[in-house]
Coordinates of C-alpha atoms in Angstrom, one line a residue:
Chain A
M1 CA -6.7 -5.0 -76.4
T2 CA -10.2 -5.4 -75.4
A3 CA -10.7 -6.0 -71.8
L4 CA -11.7 -10.0 -70.7
L5 CA -13.0 -8.5 -67.2
E6 CA -13.8 -5.4 -66.4
A7 CA -14.3 -4.4 -62.3
Y8 CA -16.6 -1.1 -61.6
D9 CA -17.0 0.0 -57.9
L10 CA -16.7 -2.9 -56.5
V11 CA -17.5 -2.9 -52.6
K12 CA -17.2 -5.5 -50.0
H13 CA -18.8 -5.0 -46.4
F14 CA -18.4 -7.6 -44.2
P15 CA -20.7 -6.9 -40.9
V16 CA -19.5 -7.2 -37.9
R17 CA -21.6 -8.8 -35.3
D18 CA -21.2 -8.9 -31.5
A19 CA -22.0 -11.8 -28.9
I20 CA -25.7 -11.6 -29.5
G21 CA -25.9 -10.7 -33.0
R22 CA -26.5 -6.8 -33.2
K23 CA -24.5 -5.8 -36.1
R24 CA -21.4 -3.6 -34.6
G25 CA -19.9 -2.2 -38.0
A26 CA -18.5 -3.9 -40.8
V27 CA -15.1 -4.7 -42.6
H28 CA -14.5 -2.5 -45.1
A29 CA -12.4 -5.1 -47.1
V30 CA -13.3 -4.2 -50.9
D31 CA -14.1 -1.0 -51.4
G32 CA -14.5 0.8 -54.5
V33 CA -12.7 -1.0 -56.9
S34 CA -12.8 -0.6 -60.6
L35 CA -10.2 -2.5 -62.1
S36 CA -9.7 -4.3 -66.1
V37 CA -8.0 -7.0 -67.3
A38 CA -6.9 -7.6 -71.5
A39 CA -6.9 -11.2 -72.6
G40 CA -3.6 -12.4 -72.8
E41 CA -2.3 -10.0 -70.0
T42 CA -1.0 -10.3 -66.5
L43 CA -2.4 -7.7 -63.6
A44 CA -1.1 -8.3 -60.5
I45 CA -2.8 -7.2 -57.7
V46 CA 0.0 -5.9 -54.7
G47 CA -0.8 -4.9 -51.1
E48 CA -0.2 -6.6 -47.4
S49 CA -2.6 -9.1 -46.0
G50 CA -5.9 -7.5 -45.2
C51 CA -5.9 -4.9 -47.9
G52 CA -8.3 -7.3 -49.2
K53 CA -6.8 -8.3 -52.5
S54 CA -8.3 -11.9 -51.9
T55 CA -11.4 -10.6 -51.4
L56 CA -11.2 -8.7 -54.3
G57 CA -9.5 -11.8 -56.2
R58 CA -13.0 -13.6 -55.4
L59 CA -15.5 -10.7 -56.5
L60 CA -13.7 -10.5 -59.2
L61 CA -14.5 -14.6 -59.8
G62 CA -18.1 -14.2 -58.8
L63 CA -17.2 -16.6 -56.0
I64 CA -19.2 -13.9 -53.3
P65 CA -21.3 -11.3 -54.9
P66 CA -20.6 -7.5 -54.4
D67 CA -22.8 -5.2 -52.2
E68 CA -22.4 -2.7 -55.3
G69 CA -20.0 -2.4 -58.4
Q70 CA -20.0 -4.5 -61.6
V71 CA -18.1 -7.2 -62.8
R72 CA -18.0 -7.8 -66.7
F73 CA -16.3 -11.1 -68.1
G74 CA -16.1 -11.4 -71.8
G75 CA -19.4 -8.4 -72.1
E76 CA -21.0 -10.5 -69.7
E77 CA -23.0 -9.0 -66.4
L78 CA -21.5 -11.6 -63.6
T79 CA -23.9 -10.3 -61.0
Q80 CA -27.0 -11.1 -63.5
L81 CA -26.3 -14.3 -64.0
S82 CA -28.5 -17.5 -62.4
P83 CA -25.9 -20.0 -60.0
A84 CA -26.2 -22.5 -62.6
A85 CA -25.6 -20.4 -65.3
L86 CA -22.1 -18.7 -63.6
R87 CA -20.7 -21.8 -63.0
A88 CA -20.9 -22.5 -66.7
R89 CA -18.7 -19.7 -66.9
R90 CA -16.3 -21.3 -65.0
R91 CA -14.9 -22.7 -67.6
D92 CA -12.9 -19.8 -69.1
M93 CA -12.1 -18.6 -65.6
Q94 CA -9.6 -21.0 -63.5
M95 CA -8.3 -20.2 -59.3
I96 CA -5.0 -21.3 -58.2
F97 CA -4.9 -21.2 -54.3
Q98 CA -2.4 -19.8 -51.9
D99 CA -2.1 -23.4 -50.0
P100 CA -1.8 -26.6 -52.3
Y101 CA -1.8 -28.6 -48.7
A102 CA -5.5 -27.3 -48.4
S103 CA -6.1 -26.6 -52.0
L104 CA -6.7 -30.3 -53.5
D105 CA -9.4 -32.6 -52.3
P106 CA -7.3 -35.6 -49.7
R107 CA -9.6 -38.3 -51.4
Q108 CA -9.1 -37.3 -54.5
T109 CA -6.5 -39.0 -56.6
V110 CA -4.5 -36.3 -59.2
Q111 CA -6.6 -38.3 -62.4
D112 CA -9.9 -37.6 -60.5
A113 CA -8.7 -34.2 -59.3
V114 CA -7.5 -32.6 -63.0
A115 CA -10.4 -34.5 -64.6
E116 CA -13.3 -33.1 -62.7
P117 CA -13.5 -29.6 -64.4
L118 CA -13.3 -31.7 -67.4
R119 CA -16.1 -33.7 -66.5
L120 CA -18.2 -30.7 -64.9
H121 CA -18.1 -28.6 -68.4
R122 CA -18.1 -31.6 -70.1
I123 CA -15.0 -31.1 -72.1
V124 CA -14.0 -34.4 -73.1
P125 CA -15.6 -37.9 -73.2
R126 CA -14.9 -40.3 -70.0
A127 CA -12.6 -42.0 -72.8
G128 CA -10.6 -39.2 -73.2
E129 CA -9.7 -38.6 -69.4
I130 CA -7.0 -39.9 -68.7
A131 CA -5.1 -38.9 -72.0
R132 CA -6.1 -35.4 -70.9
V133 CA -5.3 -35.8 -68.1
A134 CA -1.4 -37.1 -68.7
S135 CA -1.4 -34.1 -71.3
L136 CA -1.5 -31.9 -68.7
L137 CA -0.1 -33.4 -66.0
T138 CA 2.7 -33.7 -68.7
R139 CA 2.2 -29.6 -69.0
V140 CA 3.2 -28.4 -65.6
G141 CA 6.1 -30.4 -65.4
L142 CA 5.0 -33.9 -63.8
S143 CA 4.6 -37.0 -65.2
P144 CA 1.4 -39.8 -66.7
E145 CA 2.5 -41.9 -63.9
H146 CA 1.6 -39.3 -61.5
A147 CA -2.4 -39.2 -62.1
R148 CA -2.7 -42.4 -59.6
R149 CA -1.0 -40.9 -57.0
W150 CA -2.8 -39.3 -54.0
P151 CA -2.0 -35.7 -52.8
H152 CA -0.4 -36.2 -49.8
E153 CA 2.4 -38.2 -51.8
F154 CA 3.3 -35.2 -53.4
S155 CA 5.9 -32.0 -52.3
G156 CA 4.5 -28.7 -51.9
G157 CA 5.9 -27.7 -55.5
Q158 CA 4.4 -30.8 -57.3
R159 CA 0.8 -30.5 -55.5
Q160 CA 1.0 -26.6 -56.6
R161 CA 1.4 -28.2 -60.5
V162 CA -1.6 -30.5 -60.3
A163 CA -3.3 -27.5 -59.0
I164 CA -2.0 -25.9 -62.0
A165 CA -3.0 -28.6 -64.2
R166 CA -6.2 -28.8 -62.5
A167 CA -6.8 -25.3 -63.1
L168 CA -5.6 -25.3 -67.3
A169 CA -7.8 -29.0 -67.5
S170 CA -11.1 -26.4 -68.5
G171 CA -9.0 -24.4 -71.4
P172 CA -9.7 -21.2 -69.7
R173 CA -9.1 -17.2 -70.5
L174 CA -8.2 -16.1 -67.5
I175 CA -6.5 -18.2 -64.5
L176 CA -6.7 -16.1 -61.0
G177 CA -3.6 -17.2 -58.7
D178 CA -4.0 -15.9 -55.2
E179 CA -0.6 -16.0 -53.7
P180 CA -0.5 -19.5 -55.7
V181 CA 3.7 -19.3 -54.6
S182 CA 4.4 -17.9 -51.0
A183 CA 3.4 -21.1 -49.0
L184 CA 6.5 -22.7 -51.3
D185 CA 9.6 -22.9 -50.6
V186 CA 11.8 -20.2 -52.1
S187 CA 14.3 -22.4 -54.5
V188 CA 10.5 -24.2 -55.5
Q189 CA 9.0 -20.8 -56.2
A190 CA 11.0 -19.8 -59.0
Q191 CA 10.1 -23.5 -60.7
V192 CA 6.7 -23.1 -60.5
I193 CA 6.5 -19.2 -61.2
E194 CA 8.4 -19.5 -64.4
L195 CA 5.8 -22.5 -65.3
L196 CA 3.3 -20.0 -65.0
R197 CA 5.4 -17.5 -67.0
G198 CA 5.9 -19.7 -69.8
L199 CA 2.2 -21.8 -69.9
I200 CA 1.1 -17.8 -69.5
S201 CA 2.6 -16.9 -72.9
E202 CA 2.0 -19.8 -74.7
M203 CA -1.4 -19.9 -74.3
G204 CA -1.9 -16.5 -74.5
L205 CA -3.4 -16.7 -70.9
A206 CA -4.9 -13.9 -69.1
F207 CA -3.5 -14.0 -65.6
I208 CA -4.4 -12.1 -62.2
L209 CA -1.6 -12.3 -59.6
I210 CA -2.7 -11.7 -56.3
S211 CA 0.6 -11.4 -54.3
H212 CA 2.5 -9.2 -51.9
D213 CA 6.0 -10.3 -53.1
L214 CA 6.9 -7.6 -55.8
G215 CA 10.1 -10.1 -56.4
V216 CA 7.3 -12.1 -57.8
V217 CA 5.4 -9.7 -59.1
R218 CA 8.0 -8.0 -61.0
Q219 CA 8.5 -11.2 -62.7
I220 CA 5.6 -11.8 -64.4
A221 CA 3.2 -8.8 -64.2
D222 CA 2.3 -6.9 -66.8
R223 CA 0.5 -4.4 -65.0
V224 CA 0.1 -3.3 -61.5
A225 CA -2.4 -2.3 -58.8
V226 CA -1.5 -1.4 -55.6
M227 CA -4.2 -1.9 -52.6
Y228 CA -4.0 -0.2 -49.2
L229 CA -7.0 -0.8 -47.2
G230 CA -10.0 -1.8 -49.8
R231 CA -8.8 0.8 -52.0
I232 CA -6.6 0.7 -55.6
V233 CA -3.9 3.8 -54.5
E234 CA -1.6 2.9 -57.8
E235 CA -1.7 0.9 -60.9
G236 CA 0.2 1.1 -63.7
P237 CA 2.6 -0.9 -65.9
S238 CA 4.2 -3.4 -64.4
E239 CA 8.3 -1.9 -65.0
A240 CA 6.9 1.5 -64.8
L241 CA 5.6 1.4 -61.5
L242 CA 8.6 -0.4 -59.9
A243 CA 10.6 1.5 -61.8
A244 CA 9.6 4.7 -60.0
P245 CA 6.1 4.4 -57.8
R246 CA 4.8 7.3 -56.9
H247 CA 2.4 6.8 -54.2
P248 CA 3.7 7.7 -51.4
Y249 CA 2.5 3.5 -49.6
T250 CA 4.1 1.9 -52.8
R251 CA 7.6 3.8 -52.5
A252 CA 7.6 2.4 -48.8
L253 CA 6.4 -0.9 -50.5
R254 CA 9.7 -0.8 -52.9
A255 CA 12.1 -0.3 -50.1
A256 CA 11.3 -3.0 -47.8
V257 CA 12.2 -5.7 -50.5
P258 CA 16.1 -6.5 -50.0
G259 CA 17.9 -5.0 -52.5
G260 CA 15.6 -2.2 -53.4
G261 CA 18.1 0.8 -51.2
R262 CA 17.6 1.5 -47.7
R263 CA 14.1 2.9 -46.9
A264 CA 13.1 5.5 -48.4
A265 CA 10.6 6.7 -46.8
P266 CA 10.3 5.1 -43.4
V267 CA 6.4 3.9 -42.8
S268 CA 5.7 3.5 -39.3
G269 CA 3.1 1.5 -37.0
D270 CA 0.5 -0.8 -38.6
V271 CA -2.4 -1.1 -40.9
P272 CA -5.3 0.7 -39.3
S273 CA -8.3 -1.2 -39.1
P274 CA -9.9 -1.9 -41.7
I275 CA -13.1 -2.4 -39.9
N276 CA -13.3 1.8 -39.4
P277 CA -11.1 3.0 -42.1
P278 CA -9.6 6.4 -41.6
S279 CA -11.2 9.4 -43.7
G280 CA -9.5 10.7 -46.2
C281 CA -6.9 9.1 -47.8
R282 CA -6.5 5.9 -45.8
F283 CA -2.6 6.2 -45.9
H284 CA -2.3 9.5 -44.0
T285 CA -2.3 7.8 -41.0
R286 CA 1.3 6.4 -41.6
C287 CA 1.6 8.9 -44.7
P288 CA 5.3 10.4 -44.1
H289 CA 4.3 13.4 -46.2
V290 CA 1.2 13.8 -45.0
E291 CA -0.2 17.0 -45.0
D292 CA -4.3 18.7 -43.7
I293 CA -6.2 17.9 -46.8
C294 CA -5.2 13.8 -47.0
R295 CA -7.3 13.9 -43.6
S296 CA -10.1 14.7 -44.9
V297 CA -10.4 14.1 -48.9
V298 CA -10.4 10.7 -50.5
P299 CA -8.1 11.6 -53.4
P300 CA -9.7 9.7 -56.7
L301 CA -7.2 7.7 -59.5
A302 CA -6.2 10.0 -61.8
D303 CA -3.3 9.3 -63.6
G304 CA -2.6 6.2 -62.5
V305 CA -2.1 6.9 -58.7
A306 CA -4.3 8.3 -56.2
C307 CA -2.6 10.7 -53.7
H308 CA -3.0 15.0 -53.5
L309 CA 0.8 15.2 -53.4
A310 CA 1.7 12.9 -56.2
D311 CA 2.3 15.7 -58.3
R312 CA 4.5 17.2 -55.7
L313 CA 6.6 14.6 -54.0
P314 CA 10.3 14.4 -54.8
P315 CA 11.3 11.5 -57.8
F316 CA 11.6 8.2 -56.5
A317 CA 15.2 8.0 -56.9
A318 CA 16.4 10.9 -54.9
V319 CA 14.8 9.5 -52.0
V320 CA 16.2 5.9 -52.5
D321 CA 19.4 5.2 -50.7
R322 CA 21.0 3.3 -54.2
Q323 CA 24.0 1.8 -51.8
P324 CA 23.5 -1.7 -51.3
N325 CA 22.6 -2.6 -47.5
A326 CA 26.7 -3.0 -46.3
R327 CA 25.4 -5.4 -43.7
L328 CA 23.7 -7.6 -46.9
V329 CA 27.3 -7.0 -48.9
R330 CA 29.1 -8.7 -46.0
L331 CA 26.5 -11.3 -45.1
Q332 CA 26.2 -12.2 -49.2
S333 CA 29.7 -12.5 -49.2
R334 CA 30.2 -15.1 -46.5
F335 CA 27.8 -17.0 -48.4
R336 CA 30.1 -17.0 -51.3
P337 CA 31.4 -20.4 -53.0
Q338 CA 35.7 -20.4 -51.1
G339 CA 37.4 -20.1 -54.6
D340 CA 38.1 -23.4 -55.6
A341 CA 35.8 -25.0 -52.9
A342 CA 33.5 -27.6 -54.5
Chain B
M1 CA -7.1 -49.1 -55.8
N2 CA -3.5 -47.6 -55.6
A3 CA -1.3 -48.8 -52.8
D4 CA -1.2 -46.0 -51.2
S5 CA -4.2 -44.8 -50.9
P6 CA -6.3 -43.2 -47.2
R7 CA -8.4 -46.2 -46.9
R8 CA -5.2 -48.7 -47.7
R9 CA -3.2 -46.7 -45.2
A10 CA -6.5 -46.4 -42.3
L11 CA -6.1 -50.2 -42.8
R12 CA -2.6 -50.8 -42.4
R13 CA -2.9 -48.4 -39.3
F14 CA -6.3 -50.7 -38.1
F15 CA -4.4 -54.0 -38.3
Q16 CA -1.9 -52.8 -36.1
H17 CA -4.1 -52.4 -32.9
R18 CA -4.1 -55.5 -31.5
L19 CA -7.4 -54.8 -29.4
A20 CA -9.2 -53.5 -32.2
V21 CA -8.9 -56.4 -34.1
L22 CA -10.0 -58.9 -31.3
G23 CA -12.9 -56.6 -31.6
L24 CA -13.6 -57.5 -35.5
V25 CA -12.9 -61.3 -35.0
V26 CA -15.5 -61.3 -31.9
V27 CA -17.8 -59.5 -34.2
V28 CA -17.3 -61.8 -37.2
V29 CA -18.1 -64.5 -35.4
F30 CA -21.6 -63.5 -34.0
I31 CA -22.1 -62.4 -38.0
L32 CA -21.0 -65.8 -38.6
A33 CA -23.6 -66.7 -35.8
A34 CA -26.3 -65.2 -36.6
V35 CA -26.3 -66.0 -40.2
L36 CA -25.6 -69.8 -39.3
A37 CA -28.6 -70.2 -37.2
P38 CA -30.2 -72.6 -39.1
W39 CA -27.6 -74.8 -39.5
V40 CA -25.2 -74.7 -36.4
A41 CA -28.3 -74.2 -33.1
P42 CA -28.7 -77.9 -32.7
Y43 CA -31.9 -77.3 -31.4
D44 CA -35.0 -75.7 -32.5
P45 CA -34.9 -72.4 -30.6
I46 CA -39.1 -72.6 -30.5
Q47 CA -40.1 -75.9 -30.6
T48 CA -41.1 -76.1 -26.3
S49 CA -40.6 -79.5 -24.9
W50 CA -42.3 -80.1 -21.0
T51 CA -39.7 -83.6 -20.6
R52 CA -36.7 -80.4 -19.7
L53 CA -37.3 -77.7 -17.9
R54 CA -34.4 -75.9 -16.4
K55 CA -31.7 -78.4 -16.8
P56 CA -28.6 -77.3 -16.3
P57 CA -25.5 -77.2 -18.5
S58 CA -24.3 -80.2 -20.1
A59 CA -23.4 -81.6 -23.1
A60 CA -26.5 -81.5 -24.1
F61 CA -27.3 -78.6 -24.1
L62 CA -24.4 -76.5 -23.7
F63 CA -26.1 -73.5 -22.2
G64 CA -28.6 -75.0 -20.3
T65 CA -32.8 -75.2 -21.0
D66 CA -35.4 -72.4 -20.3
E67 CA -38.3 -72.5 -18.7
N68 CA -40.1 -74.2 -21.3
G69 CA -37.8 -76.9 -22.4
R70 CA -36.1 -74.6 -24.7
D71 CA -31.8 -75.1 -25.4
V72 CA -30.5 -71.4 -24.4
F73 CA -27.3 -72.1 -26.8
S74 CA -29.7 -72.4 -29.7
R75 CA -31.6 -69.2 -28.3
V76 CA -29.0 -67.4 -28.2
L77 CA -27.4 -68.2 -31.5
W78 CA -30.8 -67.3 -33.0
G79 CA -31.0 -64.1 -30.4
A80 CA -27.8 -62.8 -32.2
R81 CA -29.9 -62.6 -35.5
A82 CA -32.6 -59.7 -34.1
S83 CA -29.4 -58.1 -31.7
L84 CA -27.5 -57.6 -34.9
M85 CA -30.4 -56.8 -37.7
A86 CA -31.4 -54.2 -35.0
G87 CA -28.3 -52.8 -34.1
V88 CA -26.7 -52.5 -38.3
V89 CA -30.3 -51.7 -39.7
S90 CA -31.5 -49.3 -37.6
V91 CA -28.0 -47.8 -37.0
L92 CA -28.1 -47.7 -40.7
A93 CA -31.1 -46.3 -40.9
A94 CA -30.5 -43.6 -38.6
M95 CA -27.4 -42.1 -41.1
L96 CA -29.6 -42.1 -44.3
M97 CA -32.2 -40.2 -42.3
G98 CA -29.4 -38.3 -40.1
V99 CA -26.5 -37.4 -42.4
P100 CA -28.5 -36.0 -45.7
L101 CA -29.6 -33.5 -42.7
G102 CA -26.8 -32.7 -41.0
L103 CA -24.8 -32.0 -44.6
L104 CA -28.2 -30.2 -45.7
A105 CA -28.4 -28.2 -42.4
G106 CA -23.7 -27.7 -42.4
L107 CA -23.6 -26.8 -45.8
A108 CA -27.5 -24.3 -46.6
G109 CA -26.5 -22.5 -43.7
K110 CA -29.4 -19.8 -42.4
W111 CA -32.7 -20.8 -41.8
T112 CA -32.7 -24.1 -42.9
D113 CA -29.7 -25.1 -40.6
A114 CA -31.8 -23.1 -38.0
L115 CA -34.5 -25.3 -38.1
I116 CA -32.9 -28.9 -38.7
S117 CA -30.5 -28.3 -35.5
R118 CA -33.1 -27.2 -33.1
I119 CA -35.2 -30.1 -34.1
A120 CA -32.5 -32.2 -33.3
D121 CA -31.3 -30.5 -30.1
A122 CA -35.1 -31.3 -29.3
M123 CA -34.2 -35.3 -29.6
L124 CA -31.0 -35.0 -27.7
S125 CA -33.4 -33.2 -24.9
V126 CA -34.6 -36.3 -24.4
P127 CA -32.4 -39.3 -22.8
F128 CA -32.0 -41.6 -25.9
L129 CA -33.5 -45.3 -24.4
I130 CA -36.3 -43.1 -23.1
L131 CA -37.3 -41.2 -26.2
A132 CA -36.6 -45.2 -28.3
I133 CA -38.8 -46.9 -25.8
A134 CA -41.5 -43.8 -25.9
L135 CA -41.5 -44.5 -29.8
A136 CA -41.7 -48.1 -29.5
A137 CA -44.8 -47.6 -27.4
F138 CA -46.3 -45.3 -29.8
L139 CA -45.5 -47.6 -32.9
G140 CA -46.7 -50.7 -31.2
P141 CA -44.4 -53.7 -30.2
A142 CA -42.8 -55.7 -32.8
L143 CA -39.0 -55.6 -33.9
E144 CA -39.4 -54.0 -37.1
N145 CA -40.9 -50.8 -34.9
A146 CA -38.5 -51.2 -32.4
M147 CA -36.2 -50.6 -35.0
L148 CA -37.6 -47.5 -36.5
A149 CA -38.0 -46.4 -32.6
I150 CA -34.0 -46.8 -32.4
A151 CA -33.2 -45.4 -36.1
I152 CA -35.5 -42.6 -34.8
S153 CA -33.8 -41.7 -31.2
A154 CA -30.2 -42.6 -32.6
A155 CA -30.4 -39.9 -36.0
P156 CA -29.9 -36.9 -34.9
V157 CA -26.4 -37.9 -33.3
F158 CA -26.0 -38.0 -36.9
V159 CA -27.5 -34.9 -38.0
R160 CA -24.7 -33.4 -35.1
L161 CA -22.0 -34.7 -36.1
A162 CA -22.6 -34.5 -40.3
R163 CA -23.4 -31.0 -39.9
G164 CA -20.2 -30.1 -37.6
M165 CA -18.3 -32.0 -40.5
A166 CA -19.5 -30.1 -42.9
L167 CA -19.0 -27.0 -41.3
E168 CA -16.0 -27.7 -40.9
A169 CA -15.4 -28.7 -44.8
R170 CA -16.7 -25.4 -45.7
S171 CA -14.1 -23.6 -44.4
A172 CA -11.7 -25.4 -46.7
D173 CA -9.7 -24.3 -49.2
W174 CA -10.6 -27.6 -51.4
F175 CA -14.0 -26.6 -50.7
E176 CA -13.9 -23.1 -52.4
A177 CA -11.8 -25.5 -54.9
A178 CA -14.6 -27.2 -55.3
R179 CA -17.5 -24.6 -56.3
A180 CA -13.8 -22.1 -58.4
L181 CA -14.3 -25.4 -60.7
G182 CA -18.3 -24.8 -61.1
N183 CA -18.4 -27.4 -58.7
P184 CA -23.1 -27.7 -58.3
P185 CA -23.8 -27.0 -54.5
W186 CA -24.8 -30.7 -54.6
R187 CA -21.9 -32.4 -56.1
T188 CA -19.7 -30.8 -54.0
A189 CA -21.5 -32.2 -51.4
L190 CA -21.8 -35.2 -52.3
L191 CA -18.7 -36.7 -54.1
H192 CA -16.2 -33.8 -52.0
V193 CA -17.8 -33.8 -48.6
L194 CA -19.7 -36.9 -48.0
P195 CA -16.0 -38.8 -48.3
N196 CA -14.3 -36.8 -46.5
I197 CA -16.8 -36.9 -43.2
V198 CA -17.2 -41.5 -44.1
P199 CA -14.3 -42.0 -41.3
P200 CA -15.9 -40.2 -38.6
L201 CA -19.5 -41.6 -39.5
L202 CA -17.9 -44.7 -39.5
V203 CA -16.3 -44.6 -36.0
Q204 CA -19.9 -42.8 -35.0
G205 CA -22.0 -46.0 -36.9
T206 CA -20.0 -48.1 -35.5
L207 CA -20.5 -47.0 -31.7
A208 CA -23.9 -46.6 -32.4
I209 CA -24.2 -50.0 -32.8
A210 CA -23.3 -51.2 -29.6
E211 CA -25.8 -48.6 -28.4
A212 CA -28.7 -49.8 -31.0
I213 CA -27.8 -53.3 -30.0
I214 CA -28.7 -52.5 -25.6
A215 CA -31.6 -50.6 -26.7
E216 CA -33.0 -53.5 -28.8
A217 CA -32.0 -55.5 -26.2
S218 CA -34.1 -53.0 -23.6
L219 CA -36.5 -52.6 -25.8
S220 CA -36.7 -56.6 -25.8
F221 CA -36.7 -56.7 -22.6
L222 CA -39.6 -55.0 -22.0
G223 CA -41.8 -56.5 -24.5
L224 CA -41.6 -53.6 -26.7
G225 CA -39.1 -55.0 -30.0
Q226 CA -39.0 -59.2 -30.9
Q227 CA -42.2 -61.0 -29.6
P228 CA -42.1 -64.2 -28.5
P229 CA -41.7 -67.3 -28.8
Q230 CA -39.3 -65.8 -30.9
P231 CA -36.0 -65.2 -29.5
S232 CA -34.1 -62.0 -28.3
W233 CA -31.6 -61.5 -26.3
G234 CA -33.2 -59.3 -24.5
S235 CA -36.8 -61.2 -24.0
M236 CA -34.7 -64.3 -23.1
L237 CA -33.2 -62.1 -19.6
N238 CA -36.8 -61.1 -18.6
S239 CA -38.2 -64.2 -18.8
A240 CA -35.2 -65.4 -16.9
Q241 CA -35.2 -63.3 -14.1
R242 CA -38.3 -64.6 -12.5
F243 CA -35.5 -68.1 -12.7
L244 CA -32.6 -66.4 -11.0
T245 CA -31.8 -68.0 -8.0
Q246 CA -33.0 -71.6 -9.6
A247 CA -32.1 -71.4 -12.9
P248 CA -29.4 -68.5 -13.7
W249 CA -27.8 -70.0 -16.6
M250 CA -31.0 -68.6 -18.3
A251 CA -30.0 -65.0 -18.1
I252 CA -26.1 -65.5 -17.9
Y253 CA -25.9 -66.8 -21.1
P254 CA -27.7 -64.4 -22.9
G255 CA -26.5 -61.1 -20.8
V256 CA -22.6 -62.6 -21.7
A257 CA -23.7 -62.5 -25.5
I258 CA -24.7 -58.6 -25.4
F259 CA -21.2 -57.7 -23.1
V260 CA -19.3 -59.6 -25.1
V261 CA -20.8 -58.3 -28.6
V262 CA -21.1 -54.7 -27.4
L263 CA -17.6 -54.9 -26.0
A264 CA -16.2 -56.0 -29.3
F265 CA -18.0 -52.7 -30.9
N266 CA -16.8 -51.1 -28.8
V267 CA -13.2 -52.3 -29.0
F268 CA -13.8 -52.3 -32.6
G269 CA -14.9 -47.8 -33.0
D270 CA -12.4 -47.6 -30.9
G271 CA -9.1 -48.9 -33.4
L272 CA -11.6 -47.8 -35.9
R273 CA -11.0 -43.9 -35.0
D274 CA -7.5 -44.6 -34.3
A275 CA -6.7 -45.7 -37.4
L276 CA -9.1 -43.4 -39.5
D277 CA -8.0 -40.4 -37.8
P278 CA -4.4 -40.5 -36.5
R279 CA -4.1 -37.4 -35.5
S280 CA -6.4 -37.9 -32.7
Q281 CA -3.7 -40.2 -30.3
R282 CA -5.6 -40.6 -27.4
R283 CA -3.9 -43.2 -25.0

C-alpha cells in the first residue's frame, strides 16, 4: 500500500506569554512526530487529554501550519500550497468534530450544512443538491425529510450523523475524526461507530481516529499510534499492539480499561506540563521501570516502540492479572435480568 | 421558511412579551405618521399665518399653533419624518461602516485588529453627542450632514460589538468546521459569522436608533440639523423655549413625541434582546 498521507518530524509549539506579552516558554504540543496513513487504512491516534493528539490532527489536515516538518497528502506537500490550493484540497480530506452540538452552524439547516461542501467544491449543480443531500442523509441513517430541520431539533447522535454526512459530501479520500463519539451517550456511541465502520469499508476511506478510548479504537482501527506529551511512544497493528503492548505507557493505558484486568503497572501522578516536558524519555517521571538512561537520553521510535527497555520488560500477559475484577463481576451480576423477568 | 427556524422561535418569544409588543406598536404608529404626514396632517407645516399666532390647543388646532401661526400637530407629524429618518438611516449607515470593520478586526486579528480597535477606542473616548456635534458643525448645518455625523459617531459601537462577536465565533467549533470544509475566509465571515451575530446587532441597532433620534433632536435644537422652516422636533423645541410661559404647548408636544418614540424604541429593543437571546434572562 502506498501512503496517502505522510508526516515527517512535525513540530508545533504554542508560545506562552505573560501579562505584558513577553514569551515565557512554549507548550510543546507536538514534538517530532512522523507517521503515515495508507489509502483505505484506519489509523488511531490515542493518548490522554493534553498529549497533543488534536493538534497533531489539525497539522495533518493543514488546518494549522507546523513549526517544523512536512505533511504530504497524495504526494503533495501541504505546507507549500497557497491558501486557495489548500482549500481546494479539502475536498479530499474532511473532518468530524467531537461535539456535534458545536460543530454545526446553528443558523444553517441540515440541507445547507450538508450541501455546503458540494457548493464549495462545485461537485453537483444547484439543481442536484437536494437529491444528493437526500442520498447522503439516507446513507448515514437519517431520512431525507430531516434536511429541512435545524440542528437544535436533533439529538446528539443524529447531529453527529449530520456531521458525518457533511464530511462525506465532497467524496473525500481521508476523514479525520477528532474524538467523534466521546461526546455521545454510550448506547449511541455503538451505533455511530458501527456507521463509521461501515462507511469506511464501503467507500474505501482512509480514516484517522483521534481517541482516548481504547474500546472504540479496538473496534475500527487497523493501526494504532500511542501519543504521550507530543511524541509517539508506540505504534503498530491495532490487534497486536492492544494484545501485547510494549511501551510501559501503553501498558498502563491498556490496563486502565475496565475488563482489561487489574492495573498491570500502576502509573502514578498526572501528565507533566507540556510547557517544560521532562528530559530524556518523556514518560520517565511516571514509569515504574525507569532507569538512569531514561532520564537523559530520548528513546527513538525503533521497531514500533520508543523505549530503552522495550526488549527487557516482562511480557505483558505475565504482568496482567487475567482474573476479572471481583467487584466488577458482583456489580454486573446485580444488573443481569432475573430469570423470567420481562 | 421552516416551521421551527431560529427566527420563528425568536418571533414567538417576542410576541409573548407584552411591553415589547406595545413598543413595536408605538414605533409602527410613528412610522405611519411619518410616511402618511402629507395626507393626515390637517395643515401645511410651513405656511405661516399672522391671524393665529400661539393659539392654545383646540378642536381646530389639536396641539395649538406656534409663533408663526403654524399648526403644531401638523409640524409634529412632519417632524417625525426628520427624526425617524435620521434615526433609522444614520444607524443603518453606522452599521454599514462599523460591522464590516468589526468583523475584519475580529477575524483578521494582528495589526489589522490593533489598528481598527485603537481608532474605535479613540472615537469612543469622546462622548457620543459631543463627537456628533463637532462633526455636524464641521460638515455644516443640514439634515444630511447631521445624519452623517450621527452615523460616524455611532459606528465605533458596532465595530466593538461585531469584533467581540467575531472573536467569540472564531473559537466556536462550527467556525473551524467551516474552515475544514474549505470555506475561504470571506465566505466564512459572510455566510457563517454574520448570520450568527445578527441578533445582537439587531438589538444594538434598535437601541442605537433611540439614541440617534435624541442626537438628531439635539443637533436640530442647536441649529445643526434640520433647517427652518422645515419641521423637526429639535428645532421646534428651540423656538418654543422663548415662549415656555406663554405657549407651553409649543414645547410639550414635540417633547412628548421625542420621549414616547425613544421610550418605544428602547422597550422594543429590550424585548428583542430577550427574544433573541433567551439565555440572558434579565428580570
